[in-house]
PDB file of C-alpha atoms and ligand atoms in Angstrom:
ATOM      1  CA  MET A  13      20.985 -25.123  11.740  1.00 63.00           C
ATOM      2  CA  ILE A  14      18.201 -23.466  13.744  1.00 66.00           C
ATOM      3  CA  ILE A  15      15.896 -21.150  11.825  1.00 68.00           C
ATOM      4  CA  ASN A  16      13.886 -18.820  13.997  1.00 79.00           C
ATOM      5  CA  VAL A  17      10.728 -18.800  11.907  1.00 77.00           C
ATOM      6  CA  LYS A  18       8.648 -16.962  14.497  1.00 76.00           C
ATOM      7  CA  GLN A  19      11.174 -14.124  14.637  1.00 80.00           C
ATOM      8  CA  ASP A  20      11.206 -13.800  10.848  1.00 82.00           C
ATOM      9  CA  VAL A  21       7.430 -13.833  10.576  1.00 85.00           C
ATOM     10  CA  LEU A  22       7.018 -11.203  13.296  1.00 87.00           C
ATOM     11  CA  GLU A  23       9.645  -9.048  11.626  1.00 90.00           C
ATOM     12  CA  ALA A  24       7.796  -9.348   8.303  1.00 92.00           C
ATOM     13  CA  TYR A  25       4.539  -8.308  10.028  1.00 94.00           C
ATOM     14  CA  ARG A  26       6.239  -5.311  11.621  1.00 94.00           C
ATOM     15  CA  LYS A  27       7.654  -4.201   8.293  1.00 96.00           C
ATOM     16  CA  ARG A  28       4.289  -4.588   6.573  1.00 97.00           C
ATOM     17  CA  ALA A  29       2.606  -2.575   9.352  1.00 98.00           C
ATOM     18  CA  GLU A  30       5.050   0.287   8.833  1.00 98.00           C
ATOM     19  CA  GLU A  31       4.390   0.198   5.079  1.00 98.00           C
ATOM     20  CA  VAL A  32       0.622   0.289   5.656  1.00 98.00           C
ATOM     21  CA  ARG A  33       0.962   3.199   8.096  1.00 98.00           C
ATOM     22  CA  ALA A  34       3.149   5.184   5.697  1.00 97.00           C
ATOM     23  CA  GLU A  35       0.799   4.593   2.771  1.00 97.00           C
ATOM     24  CA  LEU A  36      -2.310   5.647   4.669  1.00 97.00           C
ATOM     25  CA  GLU A  37      -0.585   8.695   6.099  1.00 96.00           C
ATOM     26  CA  ALA A  38       0.494   9.745   2.616  1.00 96.00           C
ATOM     27  CA  ARG A  39      -3.076   9.364   1.412  1.00 96.00           C
ATOM     28  CA  GLY A  40      -4.574  11.330   4.311  1.00 96.00           C
ATOM     29  CA  VAL A  41      -6.462   8.291   5.658  1.00 98.00           C
ATOM     30  CA  TYR A  42      -6.826   7.733   9.424  1.00 98.00           C
ATOM     31  CA  MET A  43      -7.083   4.090  10.544  1.00 98.00           C
ATOM     32  CA  VAL A  44      -8.404   3.030  13.957  1.00 98.00           C
ATOM     33  CA  ASN A  45      -7.922  -0.467  15.407  1.00 98.00           C
ATOM     34  CA  LEU A  46     -10.672  -1.466  17.881  1.00 98.00           C
ATOM     35  CA  ILE A  47      -9.621  -4.140  20.359  1.00 98.00           C
ATOM     36  CA  GLY A  48     -11.801  -5.631  23.112  1.00 98.00           C
ATOM     37  CA  SER A  49     -13.304  -8.825  24.511  1.00 98.00           C
ATOM     38  CA  PRO A  50     -15.956 -10.762  22.601  1.00 97.00           C
ATOM     39  CA  GLY A  51     -19.230  -8.997  23.282  1.00 98.00           C
ATOM     40  CA  SER A  52     -17.735  -5.776  24.665  1.00 98.00           C
ATOM     41  CA  GLY A  53     -19.784  -3.936  22.037  1.00 98.00           C
ATOM     42  CA  LYS A  54     -17.304  -3.143  19.266  1.00 98.00           C
ATOM     43  CA  THR A  55     -19.787  -3.709  16.457  1.00 98.00           C
ATOM     44  CA  LEU A  56     -22.632  -1.891  18.197  1.00 98.00           C
ATOM     45  CA  LEU A  57     -20.275   1.035  18.855  1.00 98.00           C
ATOM     46  CA  LEU A  58     -19.511   1.115  15.127  1.00 98.00           C
ATOM     47  CA  GLU A  59     -23.221   0.952  14.271  1.00 98.00           C
ATOM     48  CA  ARG A  60     -24.113   3.761  16.650  1.00 98.00           C
ATOM     49  CA  SER A  61     -21.150   5.823  15.412  1.00 98.00           C
ATOM     50  CA  MET A  62     -22.116   5.348  11.739  1.00 98.00           C
ATOM     51  CA  GLU A  63     -25.606   6.583  12.533  1.00 98.00           C
ATOM     52  CA  ARG A  64     -24.132   9.911  13.564  1.00 98.00           C
ATOM     53  CA  MET A  65     -20.933  10.342  11.598  1.00 97.00           C
ATOM     54  CA  PRO A  66     -20.774  12.670   8.614  1.00 96.00           C
ATOM     55  CA  LYS A  67     -19.489  11.663   5.162  1.00 97.00           C
ATOM     56  CA  LEU A  68     -20.129   7.931   5.404  1.00 98.00           C
ATOM     57  CA  GLU A  69     -18.994   7.613   1.799  1.00 97.00           C
ATOM     58  CA  ARG A  70     -15.494   8.364   3.086  1.00 98.00           C
ATOM     59  CA  ILE A  71     -15.530   5.646   5.771  1.00 98.00           C
ATOM     60  CA  ALA A  72     -14.606   1.963   5.540  1.00 98.00           C
ATOM     61  CA  VAL A  73     -14.676  -0.874   8.058  1.00 98.00           C
ATOM     62  CA  ILE A  74     -12.470  -3.950   8.041  1.00 98.00           C
ATOM     63  CA  GLU A  75     -14.220  -6.630  10.081  1.00 97.00           C
ATOM     64  CA  GLY A  76     -11.902  -9.235  11.568  1.00 96.00           C
ATOM     65  CA  ASP A  77     -13.563 -12.402  12.794  1.00 93.00           C
ATOM     66  CA  VAL A  78     -12.542 -15.997  13.329  1.00 93.00           C
ATOM     67  CA  GLU A  79     -15.541 -17.072  11.252  1.00 93.00           C
ATOM     68  CA  THR A  80     -18.716 -15.651   9.685  1.00 92.00           C
ATOM     69  CA  GLN A  81     -19.624 -12.337   8.071  1.00 94.00           C
ATOM     70  CA  ARG A  82     -22.163 -11.516  10.766  1.00 95.00           C
ATOM     71  CA  ASP A  83     -20.580  -8.258  11.959  1.00 96.00           C
ATOM     72  CA  ALA A  84     -20.014  -7.009   8.406  1.00 96.00           C
ATOM     73  CA  GLU A  85     -23.672  -7.756   7.627  1.00 96.00           C
ATOM     74  CA  ARG A  86     -24.724  -5.566  10.576  1.00 97.00           C
ATOM     75  CA  LEU A  87     -22.939  -2.628   8.933  1.00 98.00           C
ATOM     76  CA  GLU A  88     -24.192  -3.129   5.381  1.00 97.00           C
ATOM     77  CA  ARG A  89     -27.152  -0.788   5.873  1.00 98.00           C
ATOM     78  CA  PHE A  90     -24.784   2.196   6.062  1.00 98.00           C
ATOM     79  CA  GLY A  91     -23.558   1.710   2.495  1.00 97.00           C
ATOM     80  CA  ILE A  92     -19.957   2.137   3.613  1.00 98.00           C
ATOM     81  CA  GLN A  93     -17.016   0.260   2.111  1.00 98.00           C
ATOM     82  CA  LEU A  94     -16.740  -3.040   3.969  1.00 98.00           C
ATOM     83  CA  VAL A  95     -14.267  -5.906   3.963  1.00 97.00           C
ATOM     84  CA  SER A  96     -14.688  -8.987   6.084  1.00 96.00           C
ATOM     85  CA  VAL A  97     -11.540 -10.911   7.010  1.00 96.00           C
ATOM     86  CA  ASN A  98     -11.927 -14.387   8.478  1.00 94.00           C
ATOM     87  CA  THR A  99      -8.825 -15.494  10.315  1.00 94.00           C
ATOM     88  CA  GLY A 100      -9.774 -19.183  10.134  1.00 92.00           C
ATOM     89  CA  GLY A 101      -9.079 -19.750  13.813  1.00 93.00           C
ATOM     90  CA  ALA A 102      -6.416 -17.159  14.596  1.00 94.00           C
ATOM     91  CA  CYS A 103      -7.262 -14.918  17.551  1.00 94.00           C
ATOM     92  CA  HIS A 104      -6.056 -11.666  15.959  1.00 95.00           C
ATOM     93  CA  LEU A 105      -5.507  -9.870  12.685  1.00 96.00           C
ATOM     94  CA  GLU A 106      -2.014  -9.146  11.392  1.00 96.00           C
ATOM     95  CA  ALA A 107      -0.691  -6.485   9.028  1.00 97.00           C
ATOM     96  CA  GLN A 108      -0.531  -8.850   6.057  1.00 95.00           C
ATOM     97  CA  SER A 109      -4.271  -9.504   6.115  1.00 96.00           C
ATOM     98  CA  VAL A 110      -5.031  -5.817   6.681  1.00 97.00           C
ATOM     99  CA  ALA A 111      -2.860  -4.959   3.680  1.00 97.00           C
ATOM    100  CA  GLY A 112      -4.877  -7.501   1.683  1.00 97.00           C
ATOM    101  CA  ALA A 113      -8.118  -5.908   2.871  1.00 98.00           C
ATOM    102  CA  LEU A 114      -6.867  -2.441   1.909  1.00 98.00           C
ATOM    103  CA  GLU A 115      -6.299  -3.679  -1.638  1.00 98.00           C
ATOM    104  CA  ARG A 116     -10.016  -4.416  -1.838  1.00 97.00           C
ATOM    105  CA  LEU A 117     -10.967  -0.892  -0.751  1.00 98.00           C
ATOM    106  CA  GLU A 118     -11.165   2.181  -2.903  1.00 98.00           C
ATOM    107  CA  LEU A 119      -8.613   4.094  -0.844  1.00 97.00           C
ATOM    108  CA  ASP A 120      -8.812   7.324  -2.829  1.00 96.00           C
ATOM    109  CA  ALA A 121     -12.374   7.804  -1.621  1.00 97.00           C
ATOM    110  CA  LEU A 122     -11.517   7.306   2.051  1.00 98.00           C
ATOM    111  CA  GLU A 123     -10.651   9.451   5.071  1.00 97.00           C
ATOM    112  CA  LEU A 124     -11.343   7.023   7.898  1.00 98.00           C
ATOM    113  CA  ILE A 125     -10.983   3.259   8.310  1.00 98.00           C
ATOM    114  CA  PHE A 126     -12.094   1.286  11.364  1.00 98.00           C
ATOM    115  CA  ILE A 127     -10.723  -2.171  11.983  1.00 98.00           C
ATOM    116  CA  GLU A 128     -12.783  -4.333  14.317  1.00 98.00           C
ATOM    117  CA  ASN A 129     -10.202  -6.791  15.544  1.00 98.00           C
ATOM    118  CA  VAL A 130     -11.061 -10.339  16.619  1.00 97.00           C
ATOM    119  CA  GLY A 131     -12.722 -10.250  20.060  1.00 96.00           C
ATOM    120  CA  ASN A 132      -9.836 -10.873  22.432  1.00 96.00           C
ATOM    121  CA  LEU A 133      -7.976  -8.909  25.108  1.00 96.00           C
ATOM    122  CA  ILE A 134      -4.599 -10.546  24.621  1.00 96.00           C
ATOM    123  CA  CYS A 135      -3.668 -11.815  21.129  1.00 95.00           C
ATOM    124  CA  PRO A 136      -4.357  -8.665  19.074  1.00 96.00           C
ATOM    125  CA  VAL A 137      -2.271  -6.457  21.340  1.00 96.00           C
ATOM    126  CA  GLU A 138       1.145  -7.453  20.050  1.00 93.00           C
ATOM    127  CA  PHE A 139       0.171  -7.124  16.375  1.00 96.00           C
ATOM    128  CA  ASP A 140       0.699  -3.710  14.893  1.00 97.00           C
ATOM    129  CA  LEU A 141      -1.664  -3.397  11.927  1.00 98.00           C
ATOM    130  CA  GLY A 142      -0.345  -0.060  10.699  1.00 98.00           C
ATOM    131  CA  GLU A 143      -3.111   1.800  12.486  1.00 98.00           C
ATOM    132  CA  ALA A 144      -2.871   5.463  13.483  1.00 98.00           C
ATOM    133  CA  ALA A 145      -4.828   4.855  16.688  1.00 98.00           C
ATOM    134  CA  ARG A 146      -5.599   1.857  18.826  1.00 98.00           C
ATOM    135  CA  VAL A 147      -8.774   1.898  20.905  1.00 98.00           C
ATOM    136  CA  ALA A 148      -9.347  -0.440  23.859  1.00 98.00           C
ATOM    137  CA  VAL A 149     -13.037  -1.272  24.211  1.00 98.00           C
ATOM    138  CA  SER A 150     -14.053  -2.537  27.647  1.00 98.00           C
ATOM    139  CA  SER A 151     -17.528  -2.777  29.138  1.00 98.00           C
ATOM    140  CA  VAL A 152     -19.210  -2.569  32.528  1.00 98.00           C
ATOM    141  CA  PRO A 153     -20.322  -6.232  32.867  1.00 98.00           C
ATOM    142  CA  GLU A 154     -16.748  -7.428  32.245  1.00 98.00           C
ATOM    143  CA  GLY A 155     -15.794  -5.907  35.609  1.00 98.00           C
ATOM    144  CA  GLU A 156     -13.626  -3.028  36.733  1.00 98.00           C
ATOM    145  CA  ASP A 157     -10.472  -5.121  36.920  1.00 98.00           C
ATOM    146  CA  LYS A 158      -9.905  -5.618  33.183  1.00 98.00           C
ATOM    147  CA  PRO A 159      -7.207  -2.920  32.889  1.00 98.00           C
ATOM    148  CA  THR A 160      -5.434  -4.414  35.904  1.00 98.00           C
ATOM    149  CA  LYS A 161      -5.543  -7.951  34.527  1.00 98.00           C
ATOM    150  CA  TYR A 162      -4.841  -7.147  30.863  1.00 98.00           C
ATOM    151  CA  PRO A 163      -2.538  -4.136  31.182  1.00 98.00           C
ATOM    152  CA  ALA A 164      -0.777  -4.372  27.824  1.00 98.00           C
ATOM    153  CA  LEU A 165      -3.855  -3.353  25.859  1.00 98.00           C
ATOM    154  CA  PHE A 166      -4.606  -0.381  28.091  1.00 98.00           C
ATOM    155  CA  ARG A 167      -0.968   0.723  28.259  1.00 98.00           C
ATOM    156  CA  GLU A 168      -0.736   0.873  24.469  1.00 93.00           C
ATOM    157  CA  ALA A 169      -4.147   2.378  23.760  1.00 98.00           C
ATOM    158  CA  SER A 170      -4.615   5.780  22.123  1.00 98.00           C
ATOM    159  CA  ALA A 171      -8.069   5.903  23.738  1.00 98.00           C
ATOM    160  CA  VAL A 172     -10.149   3.735  26.045  1.00 98.00           C
ATOM    161  CA  VAL A 173     -13.898   3.183  25.686  1.00 99.00           C
ATOM    162  CA  LEU A 174     -15.893   1.983  28.666  1.00 98.00           C
ATOM    163  CA  ASN A 175     -19.097   0.721  27.067  1.00 99.00           C
ATOM    164  CA  LYS A 176     -22.454  -0.391  28.517  1.00 98.00           C
ATOM    165  CA  VAL A 177     -22.620   2.295  31.214  1.00 98.00           C
ATOM    166  CA  ASP A 178     -26.410   1.829  31.038  1.00 98.00           C
ATOM    167  CA  LEU A 179     -25.845  -1.474  32.894  1.00 98.00           C
ATOM    168  CA  ALA A 180     -24.048   0.155  35.849  1.00 97.00           C
ATOM    169  CA  PRO A 181     -27.176   0.139  38.086  1.00 97.00           C
ATOM    170  CA  TYR A 182     -27.604  -3.610  37.589  1.00 98.00           C
ATOM    171  CA  VAL A 183     -24.142  -5.152  37.848  1.00 97.00           C
ATOM    172  CA  PRO A 184     -21.379  -4.698  40.404  1.00 97.00           C
ATOM    173  CA  PHE A 185     -18.821  -2.326  38.921  1.00 98.00           C
ATOM    174  CA  ASP A 186     -16.516   0.160  40.633  1.00 98.00           C
ATOM    175  CA  PRO A 187     -16.051   3.033  38.150  1.00 98.00           C
ATOM    176  CA  ASP A 188     -13.463   4.849  40.274  1.00 98.00           C
ATOM    177  CA  TYR A 189     -11.255   1.779  40.375  1.00 98.00           C
ATOM    178  CA  PHE A 190     -11.559   1.334  36.597  1.00 98.00           C
ATOM    179  CA  ARG A 191     -10.712   4.994  35.986  1.00 98.00           C
ATOM    180  CA  SER A 192      -7.732   5.019  38.342  1.00 98.00           C
ATOM    181  CA  GLU A 193      -6.316   1.830  36.820  1.00 98.00           C
ATOM    182  CA  VAL A 194      -6.616   3.216  33.300  1.00 98.00           C
ATOM    183  CA  ARG A 195      -4.855   6.372  34.481  1.00 98.00           C
ATOM    184  CA  ARG A 196      -2.122   4.428  36.267  1.00 98.00           C
ATOM    185  CA  LEU A 197      -1.383   2.430  33.121  1.00 98.00           C
ATOM    186  CA  ASN A 198      -1.792   5.205  30.607  1.00 98.00           C
ATOM    187  CA  GLY A 199      -1.486   8.872  31.464  1.00 96.00           C
ATOM    188  CA  LYS A 200      -2.520  10.110  28.030  1.00 97.00           C
ATOM    189  CA  ALA A 201      -5.397   8.116  26.565  1.00 98.00           C
ATOM    190  CA  PRO A 202      -8.800   9.769  26.888  1.00 98.00           C
ATOM    191  CA  LEU A 203     -11.465   7.614  28.524  1.00 98.00           C
ATOM    192  CA  PHE A 204     -14.911   7.635  26.911  1.00 98.00           C
ATOM    193  CA  GLU A 205     -17.652   6.280  29.136  1.00 98.00           C
ATOM    194  CA  LEU A 206     -20.664   5.578  26.963  1.00 98.00           C
ATOM    195  CA  SER A 207     -23.531   3.334  26.042  1.00 98.00           C
ATOM    196  CA  ALA A 208     -23.556   2.055  22.485  1.00 98.00           C
ATOM    197  CA  SER A 209     -26.993   0.772  23.305  1.00 98.00           C
ATOM    198  CA  ASN A 210     -28.777   4.043  24.093  1.00 98.00           C
ATOM    199  CA  GLY A 211     -26.195   6.485  22.717  1.00 98.00           C
ATOM    200  CA  ASP A 212     -25.403   8.183  26.048  1.00 98.00           C
ATOM    201  CA  GLY A 213     -21.909   9.662  26.153  1.00 98.00           C
ATOM    202  CA  LEU A 214     -21.287   9.131  22.450  1.00 98.00           C
ATOM    203  CA  ASP A 215     -20.570  12.761  21.526  1.00 98.00           C
ATOM    204  CA  PRO A 216     -17.059  13.110  23.038  1.00 98.00           C
ATOM    205  CA  TRP A 217     -16.046   9.841  21.349  1.00 98.00           C
ATOM    206  CA  LEU A 218     -17.336  11.031  17.987  1.00 98.00           C
ATOM    207  CA  ALA A 219     -15.653  14.408  18.431  1.00 98.00           C
ATOM    208  CA  TRP A 220     -12.336  12.692  19.178  1.00 98.00           C
ATOM    209  CA  ILE A 221     -12.562  10.596  16.016  1.00 98.00           C
ATOM    210  CA  GLU A 222     -13.703  13.495  13.853  1.00 98.00           C
ATOM    211  CA  GLU A 223     -10.923  15.746  15.103  1.00 98.00           C
ATOM    212  CA  ARG A 224      -8.344  13.146  14.137  1.00 97.00           C
ATOM    213  CA  ARG A 225      -9.975  12.356  10.806  1.00 97.00           C
ATOM    214  CA  GLU A 226     -10.012  16.051   9.934  1.00 96.00           C
ATOM    215  CA  ARG A 227      -6.416  16.652  10.995  1.00 96.00           C
ATOM    216  CA  ARG A 228      -5.222  13.723   8.887  1.00 95.00           C
ATOM    217  CA  ARG A 229      -7.385  14.732   5.926  1.00 92.00           C
ATOM    218  CA  ALA A 230      -6.065  18.276   6.030  1.00 93.00           C
ATOM    219  CA  ALA A 231      -2.478  16.994   6.025  1.00 90.00           C
ATOM    220  CA  GLY A 232      -3.039  14.450   3.243  1.00 76.00           C
ATOM    221  CA  PRO A 233      -1.583  15.178  -0.195  1.00 66.00           C
ATOM    222  CA  GLN A 234      -4.822  14.296  -2.012  1.00 52.00           C
ATOM    223  CA  ASN A 235      -6.423  17.341  -0.432  1.00 46.00           C
ATOM    224  CA  GLU A 236      -3.641  19.861  -0.877  1.00 41.00           C
TER     225      GLU A 236
HETATM  226  N1  GTP B   1     -26.877  -2.948  27.586  1.00 60.04           N
HETATM  227  C1  GTP B   1     -25.981  -2.757  26.610  1.00 60.04           C
HETATM  228  N2  GTP B   1     -25.728  -3.748  25.752  1.00 60.04           N
HETATM  229  C2  GTP B   1     -24.816  -3.521  24.782  1.00 60.04           C
HETATM  230  C3  GTP B   1     -24.124  -2.302  24.661  1.00 60.04           C
HETATM  231  N3  GTP B   1     -23.254  -2.396  23.621  1.00 60.04           N
HETATM  232  C4  GTP B   1     -23.401  -3.626  23.118  1.00 60.04           C
HETATM  233  N4  GTP B   1     -24.357  -4.306  23.804  1.00 60.04           N
HETATM  234  C5  GTP B   1     -24.826  -5.670  23.564  1.00 60.04           C
HETATM  235  O1  GTP B   1     -23.749  -6.559  23.802  1.00 60.04           O
HETATM  236  C6  GTP B   1     -23.795  -7.647  22.882  1.00 60.04           C
HETATM  237  C7  GTP B   1     -22.497  -7.743  22.122  1.00 60.04           C
HETATM  238  O2  GTP B   1     -22.347  -6.588  21.295  1.00 60.04           O
HETATM  239  P1  GTP B   1     -21.466  -6.619  19.984  1.00 60.04           P
HETATM  240  O3  GTP B   1     -21.491  -5.248  19.424  1.00 60.04           O
HETATM  241  O4  GTP B   1     -21.873  -7.742  19.110  1.00 60.04           O
HETATM  242  O5  GTP B   1     -20.046  -6.957  20.624  1.00 60.04           O
HETATM  243  P2  GTP B   1     -18.645  -7.188  19.885  1.00 60.04           P
HETATM  244  O6  GTP B   1     -17.600  -6.615  20.755  1.00 60.04           O
HETATM  245  O7  GTP B   1     -18.718  -6.690  18.500  1.00 60.04           O
HETATM  246  O8  GTP B   1     -18.527  -8.790  19.887  1.00 60.04           O
HETATM  247  P3  GTP B   1     -17.550  -9.725  18.996  1.00 60.04           P
HETATM  248  O9  GTP B   1     -17.551  -9.203  17.600  1.00 60.04           O
HETATM  249  O10 GTP B   1     -18.138 -11.081  19.117  1.00 60.04           O
HETATM  250  O11 GTP B   1     -16.192  -9.646  19.631  1.00 60.04           O
HETATM  251  C8  GTP B   1     -25.010  -7.399  21.988  1.00 60.04           C
HETATM  252  O12 GTP B   1     -26.098  -8.109  22.510  1.00 60.04           O
HETATM  253  C9  GTP B   1     -25.214  -5.889  22.114  1.00 60.04           C
HETATM  254  O13 GTP B   1     -26.559  -5.518  21.897  1.00 60.04           O
HETATM  255  C10 GTP B   1     -24.426  -1.263  25.590  1.00 60.04           C
HETATM  256  O14 GTP B   1     -23.892  -0.145  25.561  1.00 60.04           O
HETATM  257  N5  GTP B   1     -25.349  -1.563  26.545  1.00 60.04           N
HETATM  258 MG1   MG B   2     -18.334  -7.597  16.715  1.00 60.04          MG
END
């Protein structure tokens, strides 16, 4: 007898992701899954965003990393709810571990949850975590061809961030090519070109998040 373990496990993950999504929707909580290469600036984007976002007491971050709590430690100063998930080698998070992280959060207090996925452009893409939005984080020094070479992430994204625009004068990067490739792959996702380092271009990104947080909060039963 052949047992297709992989199929069963993936099916279990998919089911768990749907349960997570339904629970958060019912509670009026908006969850965002950040996916990008190691060093693309996911954590710095979160830091810069936390510096400007209102109602930090209603925000949580789930930090996915292969090892260490380093990224979670960088966010401690904001006093937000934080859970660090070490995958012990795996190159992505899956819905089971996110569900476990949610159990450690005080969900009733929350409106917005960010997941920083493990730095990787490939593995995390096929794992639905139950998020409401998936954000692809790319950056100038990675080169303009990342959407072309890793299309699945960009095709599925709810939004695309192009980070490190402050480095554009110093490294070869063709912004028009990047933009046209994002558009070719994904006609809907907004593209936010910004610098998490100096804060340039951050406002449209923050407005996009806040608009979604507010819409979800207003629809949530806890606020009726
Ligand atoms: N010049 C510049 N550097 C940046 C910018 N954003 C991030 N960095 C730097 O890039 C490096 C990596 O940033 P992180 O925020 O740690 O990247 P990450 O995506 O969280 O990395 P992993 O968690 O390892 O996947 C750090 O040295 C940051 O200071 C930016 O907008 N401009
Ligand atoms: Mg990080």
